[in-house]
CSV table of C-alpha atoms in Angstrom, one decimal:
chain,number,residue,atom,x,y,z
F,1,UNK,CA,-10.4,25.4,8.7
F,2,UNK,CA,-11.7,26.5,12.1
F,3,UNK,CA,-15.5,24.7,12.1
F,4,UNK,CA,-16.7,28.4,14.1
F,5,UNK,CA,-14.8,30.7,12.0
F,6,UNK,CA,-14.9,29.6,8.4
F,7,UNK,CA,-14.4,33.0,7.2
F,8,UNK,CA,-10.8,32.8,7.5
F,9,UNK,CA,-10.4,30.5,4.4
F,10,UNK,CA,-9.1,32.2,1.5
F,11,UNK,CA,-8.3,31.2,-2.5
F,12,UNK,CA,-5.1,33.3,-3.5
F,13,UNK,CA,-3.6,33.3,-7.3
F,14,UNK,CA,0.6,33.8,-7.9
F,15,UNK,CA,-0.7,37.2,-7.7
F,16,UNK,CA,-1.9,36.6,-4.0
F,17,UNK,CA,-5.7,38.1,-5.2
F,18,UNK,CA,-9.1,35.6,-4.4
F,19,UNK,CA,-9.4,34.4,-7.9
F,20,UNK,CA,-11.2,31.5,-9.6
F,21,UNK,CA,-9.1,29.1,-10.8
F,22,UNK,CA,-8.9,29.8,-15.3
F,23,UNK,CA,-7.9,27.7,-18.2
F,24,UNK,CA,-5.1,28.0,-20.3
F,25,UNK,CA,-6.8,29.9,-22.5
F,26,UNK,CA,-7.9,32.5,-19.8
F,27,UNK,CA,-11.6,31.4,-19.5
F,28,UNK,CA,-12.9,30.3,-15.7
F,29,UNK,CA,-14.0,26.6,-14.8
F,30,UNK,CA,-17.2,26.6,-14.0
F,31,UNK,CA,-17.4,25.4,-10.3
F,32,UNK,CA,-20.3,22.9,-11.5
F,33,UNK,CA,-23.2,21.6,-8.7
F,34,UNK,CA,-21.5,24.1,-6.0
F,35,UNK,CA,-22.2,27.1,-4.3
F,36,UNK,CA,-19.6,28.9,-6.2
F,37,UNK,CA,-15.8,29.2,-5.8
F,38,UNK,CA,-14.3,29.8,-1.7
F,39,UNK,CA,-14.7,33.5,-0.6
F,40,UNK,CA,-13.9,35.1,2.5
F,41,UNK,CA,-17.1,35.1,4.6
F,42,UNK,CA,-18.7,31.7,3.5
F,43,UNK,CA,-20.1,29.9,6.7
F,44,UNK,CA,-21.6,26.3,6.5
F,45,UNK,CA,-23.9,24.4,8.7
F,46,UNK,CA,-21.3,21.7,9.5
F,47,UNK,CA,-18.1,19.9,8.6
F,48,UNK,CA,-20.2,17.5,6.1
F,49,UNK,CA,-21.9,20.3,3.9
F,50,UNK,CA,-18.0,22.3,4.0
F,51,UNK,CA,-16.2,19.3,2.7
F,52,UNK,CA,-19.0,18.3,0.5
F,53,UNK,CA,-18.8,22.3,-1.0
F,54,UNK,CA,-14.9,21.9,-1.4
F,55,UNK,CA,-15.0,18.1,-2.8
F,56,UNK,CA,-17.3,20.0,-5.8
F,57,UNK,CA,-15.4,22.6,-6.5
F,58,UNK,CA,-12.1,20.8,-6.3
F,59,UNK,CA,-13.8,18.5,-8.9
F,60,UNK,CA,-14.8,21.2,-11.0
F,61,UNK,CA,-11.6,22.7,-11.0
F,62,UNK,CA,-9.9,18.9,-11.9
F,63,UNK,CA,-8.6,19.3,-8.7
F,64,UNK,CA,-8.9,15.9,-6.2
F,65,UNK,CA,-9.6,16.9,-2.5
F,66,UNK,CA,-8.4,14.3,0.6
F,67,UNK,CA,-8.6,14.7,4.0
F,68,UNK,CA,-5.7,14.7,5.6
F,69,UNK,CA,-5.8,16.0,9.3
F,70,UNK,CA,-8.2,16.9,11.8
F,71,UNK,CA,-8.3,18.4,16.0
F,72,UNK,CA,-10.5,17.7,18.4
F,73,UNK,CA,-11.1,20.0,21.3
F,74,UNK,CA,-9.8,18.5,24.4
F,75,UNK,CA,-12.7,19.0,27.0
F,76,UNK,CA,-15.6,18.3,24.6
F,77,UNK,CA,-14.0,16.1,22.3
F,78,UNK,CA,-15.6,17.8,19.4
F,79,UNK,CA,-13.8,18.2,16.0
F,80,UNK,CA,-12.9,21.9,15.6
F,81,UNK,CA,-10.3,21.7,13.1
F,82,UNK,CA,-9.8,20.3,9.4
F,83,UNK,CA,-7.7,20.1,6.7
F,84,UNK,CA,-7.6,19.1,3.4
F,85,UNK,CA,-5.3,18.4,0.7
F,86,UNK,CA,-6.3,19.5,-3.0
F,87,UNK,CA,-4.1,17.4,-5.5
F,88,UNK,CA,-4.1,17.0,-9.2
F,89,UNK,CA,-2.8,14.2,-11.5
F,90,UNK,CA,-0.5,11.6,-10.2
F,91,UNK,CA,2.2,12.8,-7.6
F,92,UNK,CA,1.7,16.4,-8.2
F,93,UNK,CA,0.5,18.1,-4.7
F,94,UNK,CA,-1.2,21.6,-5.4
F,95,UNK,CA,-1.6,22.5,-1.8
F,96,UNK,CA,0.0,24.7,0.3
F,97,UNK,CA,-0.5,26.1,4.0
F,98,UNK,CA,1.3,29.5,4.9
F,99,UNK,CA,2.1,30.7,8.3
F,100,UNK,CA,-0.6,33.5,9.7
F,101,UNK,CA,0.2,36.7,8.2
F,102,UNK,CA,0.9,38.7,5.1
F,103,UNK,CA,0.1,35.9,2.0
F,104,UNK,CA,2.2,37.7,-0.1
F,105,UNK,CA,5.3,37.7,1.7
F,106,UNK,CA,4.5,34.5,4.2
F,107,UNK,CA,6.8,31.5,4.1
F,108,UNK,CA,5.4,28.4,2.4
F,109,UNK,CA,5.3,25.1,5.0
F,110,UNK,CA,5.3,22.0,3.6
F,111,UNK,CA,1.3,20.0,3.9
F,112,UNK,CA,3.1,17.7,6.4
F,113,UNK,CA,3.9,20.3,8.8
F,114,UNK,CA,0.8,22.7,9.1
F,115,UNK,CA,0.4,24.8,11.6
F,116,UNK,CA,-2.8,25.2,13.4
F,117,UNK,CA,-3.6,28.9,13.2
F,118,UNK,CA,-7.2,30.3,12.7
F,119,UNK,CA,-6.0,31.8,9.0
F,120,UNK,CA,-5.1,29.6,6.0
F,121,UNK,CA,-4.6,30.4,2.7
F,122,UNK,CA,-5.1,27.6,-0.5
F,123,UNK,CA,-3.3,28.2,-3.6
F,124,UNK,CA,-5.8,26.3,-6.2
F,125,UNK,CA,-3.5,26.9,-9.2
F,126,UNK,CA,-2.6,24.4,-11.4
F,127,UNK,CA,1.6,24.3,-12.1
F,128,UNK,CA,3.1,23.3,-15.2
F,129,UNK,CA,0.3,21.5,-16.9
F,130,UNK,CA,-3.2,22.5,-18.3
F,131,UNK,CA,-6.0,20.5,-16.7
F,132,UNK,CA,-8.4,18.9,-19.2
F,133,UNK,CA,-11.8,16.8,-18.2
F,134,UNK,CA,-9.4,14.0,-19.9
F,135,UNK,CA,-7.0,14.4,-17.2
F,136,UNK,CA,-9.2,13.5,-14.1
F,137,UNK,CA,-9.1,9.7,-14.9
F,138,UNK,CA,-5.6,10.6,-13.3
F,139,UNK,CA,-7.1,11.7,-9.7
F,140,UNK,CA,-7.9,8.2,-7.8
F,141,UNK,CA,-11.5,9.4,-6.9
F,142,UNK,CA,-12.7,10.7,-10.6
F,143,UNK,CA,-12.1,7.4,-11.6
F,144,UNK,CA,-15.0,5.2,-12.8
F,145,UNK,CA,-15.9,2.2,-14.0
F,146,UNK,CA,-19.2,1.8,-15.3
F,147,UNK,CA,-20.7,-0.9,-14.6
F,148,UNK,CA,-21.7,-2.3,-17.8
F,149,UNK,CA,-18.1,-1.9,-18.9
F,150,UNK,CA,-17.3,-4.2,-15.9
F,151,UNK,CA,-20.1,-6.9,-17.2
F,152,UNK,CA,-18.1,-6.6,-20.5
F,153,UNK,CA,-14.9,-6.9,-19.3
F,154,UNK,CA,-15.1,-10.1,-17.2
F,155,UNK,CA,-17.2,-11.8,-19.8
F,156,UNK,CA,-14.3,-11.3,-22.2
F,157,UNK,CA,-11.8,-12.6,-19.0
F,158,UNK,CA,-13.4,-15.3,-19.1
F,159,UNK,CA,-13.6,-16.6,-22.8
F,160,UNK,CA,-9.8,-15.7,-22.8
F,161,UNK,CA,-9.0,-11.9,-23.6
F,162,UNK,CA,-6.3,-10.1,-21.7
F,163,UNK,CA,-7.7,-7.2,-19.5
F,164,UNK,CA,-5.5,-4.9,-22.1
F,165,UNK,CA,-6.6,-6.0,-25.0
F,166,UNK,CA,-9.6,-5.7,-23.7
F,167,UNK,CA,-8.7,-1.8,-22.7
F,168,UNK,CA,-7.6,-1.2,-25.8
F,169,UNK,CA,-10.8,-2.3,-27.5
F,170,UNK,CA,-13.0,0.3,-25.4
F,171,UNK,CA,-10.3,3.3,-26.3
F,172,UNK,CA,-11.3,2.2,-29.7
F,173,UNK,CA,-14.8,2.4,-29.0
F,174,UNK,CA,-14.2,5.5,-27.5
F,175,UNK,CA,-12.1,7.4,-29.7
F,176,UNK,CA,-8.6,7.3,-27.9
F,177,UNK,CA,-7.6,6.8,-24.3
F,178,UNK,CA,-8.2,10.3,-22.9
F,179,UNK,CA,-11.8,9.4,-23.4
F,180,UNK,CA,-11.9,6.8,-21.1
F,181,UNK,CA,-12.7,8.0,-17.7
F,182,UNK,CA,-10.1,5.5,-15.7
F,183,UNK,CA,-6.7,3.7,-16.3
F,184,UNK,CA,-5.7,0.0,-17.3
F,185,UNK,CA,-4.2,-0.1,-13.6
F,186,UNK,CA,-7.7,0.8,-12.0
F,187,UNK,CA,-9.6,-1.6,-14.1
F,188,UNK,CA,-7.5,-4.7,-12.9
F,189,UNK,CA,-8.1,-3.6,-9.7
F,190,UNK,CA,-12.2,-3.4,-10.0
F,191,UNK,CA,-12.2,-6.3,-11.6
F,192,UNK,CA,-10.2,-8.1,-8.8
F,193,UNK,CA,-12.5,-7.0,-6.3
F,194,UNK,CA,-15.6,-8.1,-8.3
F,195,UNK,CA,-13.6,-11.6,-8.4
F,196,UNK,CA,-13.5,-11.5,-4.6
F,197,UNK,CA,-17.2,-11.1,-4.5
F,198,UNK,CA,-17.7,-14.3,-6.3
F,199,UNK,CA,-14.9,-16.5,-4.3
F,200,UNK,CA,-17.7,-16.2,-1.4
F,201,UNK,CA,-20.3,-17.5,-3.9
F,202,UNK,CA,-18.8,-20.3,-6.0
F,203,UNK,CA,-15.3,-21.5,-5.8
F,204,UNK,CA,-15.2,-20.6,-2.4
F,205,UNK,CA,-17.9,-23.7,-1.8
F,206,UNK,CA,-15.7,-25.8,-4.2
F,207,UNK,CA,-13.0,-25.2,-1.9
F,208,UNK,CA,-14.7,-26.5,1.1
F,209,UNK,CA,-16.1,-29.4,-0.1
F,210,UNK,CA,-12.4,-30.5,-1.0
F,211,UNK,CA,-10.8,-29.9,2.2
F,212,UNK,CA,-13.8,-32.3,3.8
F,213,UNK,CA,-13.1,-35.0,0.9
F,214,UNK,CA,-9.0,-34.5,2.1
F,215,UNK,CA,-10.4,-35.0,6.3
F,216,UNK,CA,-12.2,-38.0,4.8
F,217,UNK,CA,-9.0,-39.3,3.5
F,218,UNK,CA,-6.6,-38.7,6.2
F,219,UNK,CA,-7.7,-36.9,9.8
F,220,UNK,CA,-4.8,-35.0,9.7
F,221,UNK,CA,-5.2,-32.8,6.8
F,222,UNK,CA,-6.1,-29.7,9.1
F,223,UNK,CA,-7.7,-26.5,7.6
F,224,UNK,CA,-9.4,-23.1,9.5
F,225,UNK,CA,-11.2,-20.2,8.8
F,226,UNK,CA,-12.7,-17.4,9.6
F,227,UNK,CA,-15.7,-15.2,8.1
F,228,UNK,CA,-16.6,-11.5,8.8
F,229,UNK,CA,-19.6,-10.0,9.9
F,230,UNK,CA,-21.8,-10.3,6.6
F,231,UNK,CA,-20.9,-14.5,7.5
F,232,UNK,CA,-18.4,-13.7,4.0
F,233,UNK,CA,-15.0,-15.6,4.1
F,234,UNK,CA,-12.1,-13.6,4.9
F,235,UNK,CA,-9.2,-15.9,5.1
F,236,UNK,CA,-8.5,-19.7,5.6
F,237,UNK,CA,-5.7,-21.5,6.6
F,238,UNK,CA,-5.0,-25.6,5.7
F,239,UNK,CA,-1.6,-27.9,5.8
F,240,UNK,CA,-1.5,-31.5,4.2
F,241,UNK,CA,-0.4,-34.4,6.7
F,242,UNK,CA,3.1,-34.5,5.1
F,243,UNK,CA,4.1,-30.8,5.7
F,244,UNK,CA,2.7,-31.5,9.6
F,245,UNK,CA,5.2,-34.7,9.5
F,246,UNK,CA,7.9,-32.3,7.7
F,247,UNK,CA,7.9,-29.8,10.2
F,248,UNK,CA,8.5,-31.8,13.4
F,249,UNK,CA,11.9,-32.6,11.7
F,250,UNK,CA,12.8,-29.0,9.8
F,251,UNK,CA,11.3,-27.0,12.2
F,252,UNK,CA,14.6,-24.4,13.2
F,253,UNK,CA,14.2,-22.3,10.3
F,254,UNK,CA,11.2,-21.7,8.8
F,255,UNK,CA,10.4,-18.7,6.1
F,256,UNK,CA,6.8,-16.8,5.6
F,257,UNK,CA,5.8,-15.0,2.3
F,258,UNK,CA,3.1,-13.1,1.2
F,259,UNK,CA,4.2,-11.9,-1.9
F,260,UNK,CA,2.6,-14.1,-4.4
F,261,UNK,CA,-1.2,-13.3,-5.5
F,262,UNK,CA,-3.8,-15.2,-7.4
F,263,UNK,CA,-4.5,-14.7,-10.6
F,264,UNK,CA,-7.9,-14.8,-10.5
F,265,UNK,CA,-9.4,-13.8,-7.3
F,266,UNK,CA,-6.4,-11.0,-6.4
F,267,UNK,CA,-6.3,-12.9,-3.5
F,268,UNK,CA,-2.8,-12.7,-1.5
F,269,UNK,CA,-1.8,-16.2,-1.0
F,270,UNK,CA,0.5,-16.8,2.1
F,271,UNK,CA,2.7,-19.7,2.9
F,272,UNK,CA,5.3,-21.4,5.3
F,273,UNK,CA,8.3,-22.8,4.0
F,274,UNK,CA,11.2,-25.1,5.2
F,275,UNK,CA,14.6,-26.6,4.0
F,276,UNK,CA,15.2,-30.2,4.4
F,277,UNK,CA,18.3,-32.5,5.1
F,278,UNK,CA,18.8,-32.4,0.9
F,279,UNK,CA,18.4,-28.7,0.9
F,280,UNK,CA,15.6,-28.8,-0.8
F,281,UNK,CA,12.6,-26.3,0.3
F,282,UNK,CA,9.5,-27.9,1.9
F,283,UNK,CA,5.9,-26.5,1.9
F,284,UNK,CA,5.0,-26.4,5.2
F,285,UNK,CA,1.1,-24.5,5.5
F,286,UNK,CA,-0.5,-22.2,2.8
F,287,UNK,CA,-3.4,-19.3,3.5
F,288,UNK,CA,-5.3,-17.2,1.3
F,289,UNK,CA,-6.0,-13.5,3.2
F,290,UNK,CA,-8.5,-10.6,2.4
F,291,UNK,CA,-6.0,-8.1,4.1
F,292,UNK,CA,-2.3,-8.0,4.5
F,293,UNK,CA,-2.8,-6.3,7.9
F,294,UNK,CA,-1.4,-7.2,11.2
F,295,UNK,CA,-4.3,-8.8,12.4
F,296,UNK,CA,-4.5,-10.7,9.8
F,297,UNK,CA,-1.5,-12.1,9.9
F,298,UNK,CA,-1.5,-12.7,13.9
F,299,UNK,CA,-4.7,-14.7,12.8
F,300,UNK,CA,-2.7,-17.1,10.6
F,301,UNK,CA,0.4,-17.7,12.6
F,302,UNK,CA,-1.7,-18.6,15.2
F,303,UNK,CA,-3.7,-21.1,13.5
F,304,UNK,CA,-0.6,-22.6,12.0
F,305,UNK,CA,1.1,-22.9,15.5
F,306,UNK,CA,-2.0,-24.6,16.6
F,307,UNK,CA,-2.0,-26.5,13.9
F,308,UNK,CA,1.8,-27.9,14.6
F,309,UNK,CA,1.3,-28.7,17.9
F,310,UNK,CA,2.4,-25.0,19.3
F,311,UNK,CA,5.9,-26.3,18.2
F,312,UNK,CA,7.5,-23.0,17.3
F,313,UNK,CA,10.2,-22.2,14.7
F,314,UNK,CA,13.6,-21.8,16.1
F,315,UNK,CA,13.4,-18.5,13.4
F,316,UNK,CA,11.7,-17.2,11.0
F,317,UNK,CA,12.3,-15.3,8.2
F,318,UNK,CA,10.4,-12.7,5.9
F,319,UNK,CA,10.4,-9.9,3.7
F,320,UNK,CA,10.1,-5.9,5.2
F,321,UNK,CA,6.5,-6.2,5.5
F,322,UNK,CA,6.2,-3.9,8.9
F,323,UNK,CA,2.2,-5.2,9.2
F,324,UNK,CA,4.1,-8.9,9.1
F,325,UNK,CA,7.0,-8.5,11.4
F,326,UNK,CA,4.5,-6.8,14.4
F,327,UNK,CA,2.4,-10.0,14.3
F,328,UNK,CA,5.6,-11.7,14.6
F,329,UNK,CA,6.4,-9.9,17.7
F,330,UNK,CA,2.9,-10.8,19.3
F,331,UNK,CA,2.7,-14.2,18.1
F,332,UNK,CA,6.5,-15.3,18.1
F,333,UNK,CA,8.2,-13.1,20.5
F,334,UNK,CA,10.8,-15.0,21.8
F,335,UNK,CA,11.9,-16.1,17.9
F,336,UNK,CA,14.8,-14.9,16.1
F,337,UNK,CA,13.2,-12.5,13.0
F,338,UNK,CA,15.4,-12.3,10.0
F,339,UNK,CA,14.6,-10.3,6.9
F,340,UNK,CA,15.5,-11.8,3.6
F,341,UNK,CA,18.5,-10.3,2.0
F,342,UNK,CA,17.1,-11.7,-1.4
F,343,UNK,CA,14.4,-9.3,-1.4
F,344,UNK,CA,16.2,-6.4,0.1
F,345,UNK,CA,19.3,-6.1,-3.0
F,346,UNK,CA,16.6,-6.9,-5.3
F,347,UNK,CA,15.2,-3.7,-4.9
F,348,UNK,CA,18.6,-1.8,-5.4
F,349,UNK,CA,17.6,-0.9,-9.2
F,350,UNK,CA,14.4,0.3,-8.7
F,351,UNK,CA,15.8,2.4,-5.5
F,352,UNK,CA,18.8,4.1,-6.7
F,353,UNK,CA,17.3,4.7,-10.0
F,354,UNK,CA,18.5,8.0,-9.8
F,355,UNK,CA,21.9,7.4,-9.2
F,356,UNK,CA,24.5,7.3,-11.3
F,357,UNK,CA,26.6,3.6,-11.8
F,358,UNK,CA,23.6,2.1,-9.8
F,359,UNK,CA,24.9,-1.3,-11.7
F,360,UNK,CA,28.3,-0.9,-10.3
F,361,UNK,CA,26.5,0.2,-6.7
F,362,UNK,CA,24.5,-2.9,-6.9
F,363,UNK,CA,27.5,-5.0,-7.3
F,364,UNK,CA,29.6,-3.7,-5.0
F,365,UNK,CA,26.7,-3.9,-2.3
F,366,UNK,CA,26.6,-7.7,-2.6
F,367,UNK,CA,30.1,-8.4,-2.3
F,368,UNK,CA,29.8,-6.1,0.9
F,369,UNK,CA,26.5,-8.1,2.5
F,370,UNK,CA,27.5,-11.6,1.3
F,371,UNK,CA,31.8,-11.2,1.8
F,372,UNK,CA,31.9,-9.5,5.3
F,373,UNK,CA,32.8,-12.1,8.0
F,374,UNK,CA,32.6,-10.1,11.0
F,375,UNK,CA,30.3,-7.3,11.7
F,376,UNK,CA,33.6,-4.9,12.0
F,377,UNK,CA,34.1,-5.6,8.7
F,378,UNK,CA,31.1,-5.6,7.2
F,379,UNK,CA,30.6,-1.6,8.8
F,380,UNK,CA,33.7,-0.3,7.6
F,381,UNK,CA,32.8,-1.9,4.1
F,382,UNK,CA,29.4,-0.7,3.7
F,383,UNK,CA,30.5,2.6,5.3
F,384,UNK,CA,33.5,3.3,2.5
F,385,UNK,CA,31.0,2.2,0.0
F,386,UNK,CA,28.4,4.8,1.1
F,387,UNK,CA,31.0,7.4,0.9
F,388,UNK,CA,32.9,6.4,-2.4
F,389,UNK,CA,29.2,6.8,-4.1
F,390,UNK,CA,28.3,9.8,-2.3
F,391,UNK,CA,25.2,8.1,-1.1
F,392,UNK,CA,25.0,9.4,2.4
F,393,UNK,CA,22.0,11.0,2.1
F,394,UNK,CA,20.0,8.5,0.6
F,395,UNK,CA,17.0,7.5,2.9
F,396,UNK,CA,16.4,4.0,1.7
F,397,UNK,CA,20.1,3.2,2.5
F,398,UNK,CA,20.3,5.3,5.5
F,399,UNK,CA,17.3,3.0,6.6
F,400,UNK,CA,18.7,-0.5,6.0
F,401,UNK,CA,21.7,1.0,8.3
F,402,UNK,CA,19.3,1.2,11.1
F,403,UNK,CA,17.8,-2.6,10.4
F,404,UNK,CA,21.3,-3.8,9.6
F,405,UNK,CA,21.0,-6.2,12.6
F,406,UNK,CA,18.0,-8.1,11.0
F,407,UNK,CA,19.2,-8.8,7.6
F,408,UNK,CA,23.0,-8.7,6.9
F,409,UNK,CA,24.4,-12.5,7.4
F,410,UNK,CA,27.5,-11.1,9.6
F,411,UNK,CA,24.8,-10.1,12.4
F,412,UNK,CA,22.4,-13.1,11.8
F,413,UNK,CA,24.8,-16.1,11.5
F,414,UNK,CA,25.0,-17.2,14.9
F,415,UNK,CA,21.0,-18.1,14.2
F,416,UNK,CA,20.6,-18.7,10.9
């Protein structure tokens, strides 16, 4: 959409004629609180009241609309181009952008590679499904939560109920599950972020006044934290005297993970761990983050480090967390980075769900990673494996390839 020649956006049907988007049953949706449905010749005032027109009638037509690109002039620095990407239900993309020319006959182009011409054309038609009202609690930004229902639902957290038994009881209420106007999923998630709200509030005093009581105990206990702009707490960082003893002694390899989450705040929780002389795996620091960002992240490493004495690791492992393995390479750069295999051929199954005698792929992958001596070895292996399976066009794979160096034991050993 050109923001000086909006004239050029057109709605085509399979038919390639400007058509309103119909029912099943032939009838038109109504293109509720708009101007009506996209014809050639609409102009708008700005980019706000445009999206704001399209974001209504994409609604009304159970369609979900997302920005997705934008151009700036390069003199004046001034937006002059948009697009948008109208979706409907989950992982089923409606739009797409034809080169300039005849619509009819045009070649389709796939939303990631648009091409910036002054003509677009739309296709607003729904494929292979009917779109119902019940059917936009599957588009992320028709979903709702009222807020009484919220009020409800935690109440019922708290004297003991499970969030879906407490789902089912309101498709009860509500005649069946197509009446409700959001998912199980999206109700967790609400919920966790009105927890949030109250770790500022209550617990997260409670949690203060315990670290002072362990710095009464013994100086060393060491905690940090930071708050945002509101003066709300966004992450904090503490380690007990003993893991501070610990690490001076099992300090060469040390692991970070940010995989586990609390249950009641669906707050990440983030730790350092170690192996001592028996084997044995040591807490070393813990953190609690609002954000699993990079900044985030740089944030707690460094108050760690601090905390140890800027004694650093002699290596550090984690999983593929790309937000977690840049802070690495700002905060430990000279430090060897090793992903763990564990959580890499964990996710075999859910990967190569697709293919066929994934069990037997699975198995044979580990006896590759874990049995290869020698990095020779271990490439001819994996390479005969890709082949025998027929897997050589599998990105996933193709992509632990490229990051062999960082995870397979035959290329890490002379570290770890």
């Amino acid at each position: 959409v050109n923001s000086n020649a909006v004239d050029e956006v057109v709605c085509l049907s399979d038919d390639g004629n400007p058509t309103t988007p119909t029912q099943a049953d032939g009838s038109e949706i109504a293109a509720v609180e708009t101007r009506g449905t996209p014809k050639k010749g609409m102009t708008f005032d700005s980019m706000e009241a445009l999206e704001k027109f399209y974001s209504s009638y994409g609604k009304a037509c159970r369609f979900d609309v997302i920005r997705v690109g934008a151009k700036k002039d390069g003199n004046t620095n001034v937006k002059r181009w948009q697009y948008w990407h109208y979706e409907c239900g989950p992982g089923t993309s409606t739009n797409q952008v034809v080169k300039e020319g005849d619509p009819k006959g045009a070649e389709v182009q796939p939303c990631k590679r648009r091409r910036k011409s002054k003509k677009m054309w739309v296709e607003l038609t729904h494929k292979n499904h009917v779109p119902t009202p019940s059917k936009s609690r599957f588009i992320p930004s028709y979903r709702d939560v009222p807020k009484f229902v919220l009020r409800v639902a935690k109440d019922l957290m708290d004297a003991g109920v499970k969030q879906s038994q407490i789902y089912y009881a309101l498709a009860n209420q509500m005649n069946g599950f197509e009446n409700l106007p959001f998912l199980l999923k999206y109700m967790h998630n609400v919920v966790g972020k009105e927890r949030s709200k109250e770790f500022d509030e209550t617990d997260c005093r409670a949690m203060f006044e315990y670290f002072a009581k362990m710095k009464e105990v013994n100086e060393d206990f060491f905690f940090s934290w930071r708050v945002d702009e509101a003066n709300k707490l966004m992450d904090v960082v503490w380690v007990d005297t003993r893991s501070r003893v610990a690490y001076m002694d099992f300090c060469d390899i040390v692991c970070f993970d940010a995989t586990y989450i609390t249950n009641h705040y669906q707050l990440p929780f983030a730790n350092f761990v170690g192996v001592n002389h028996h084997g044995q795996t040591i807490l070393l620091g813990c953190a609690l983050v609002r954000n699993e960002d990079t900044e985030t992240y740089k944030w707690v490493m460094r108050e760690w480090l601090e905390c140890m004495g800027g004694v650093q690791p002699g290596g550090i492992i984690t999983d593929q967390s790309v937000p977690m393995a840049k802070a690495i390479e700002q905060v430990l750069p000279d430090r060897r980075h090793r992903l763990c295999v564990w959580h890499i051929l964990s996710k075999v199954p859910r990967k190569l769900l697709a293919v066929k005698k994934v069990g037997e792929v699975h198995k044979k992958m580990k006896d590759v990673v874990y049995d290869s001596l020698s990095i020779e070895e271990f490439e001819c292996r994996w390479i005969e494996l890709i082949r025998s399976f027929n897997l050589e066009g599998n990105e996933w794979l193709n992509s632990l390839w490229e990051e062999r160096s960082r995870w397979v034991p035959a290329y890490v050993k002379d570290t770890f």
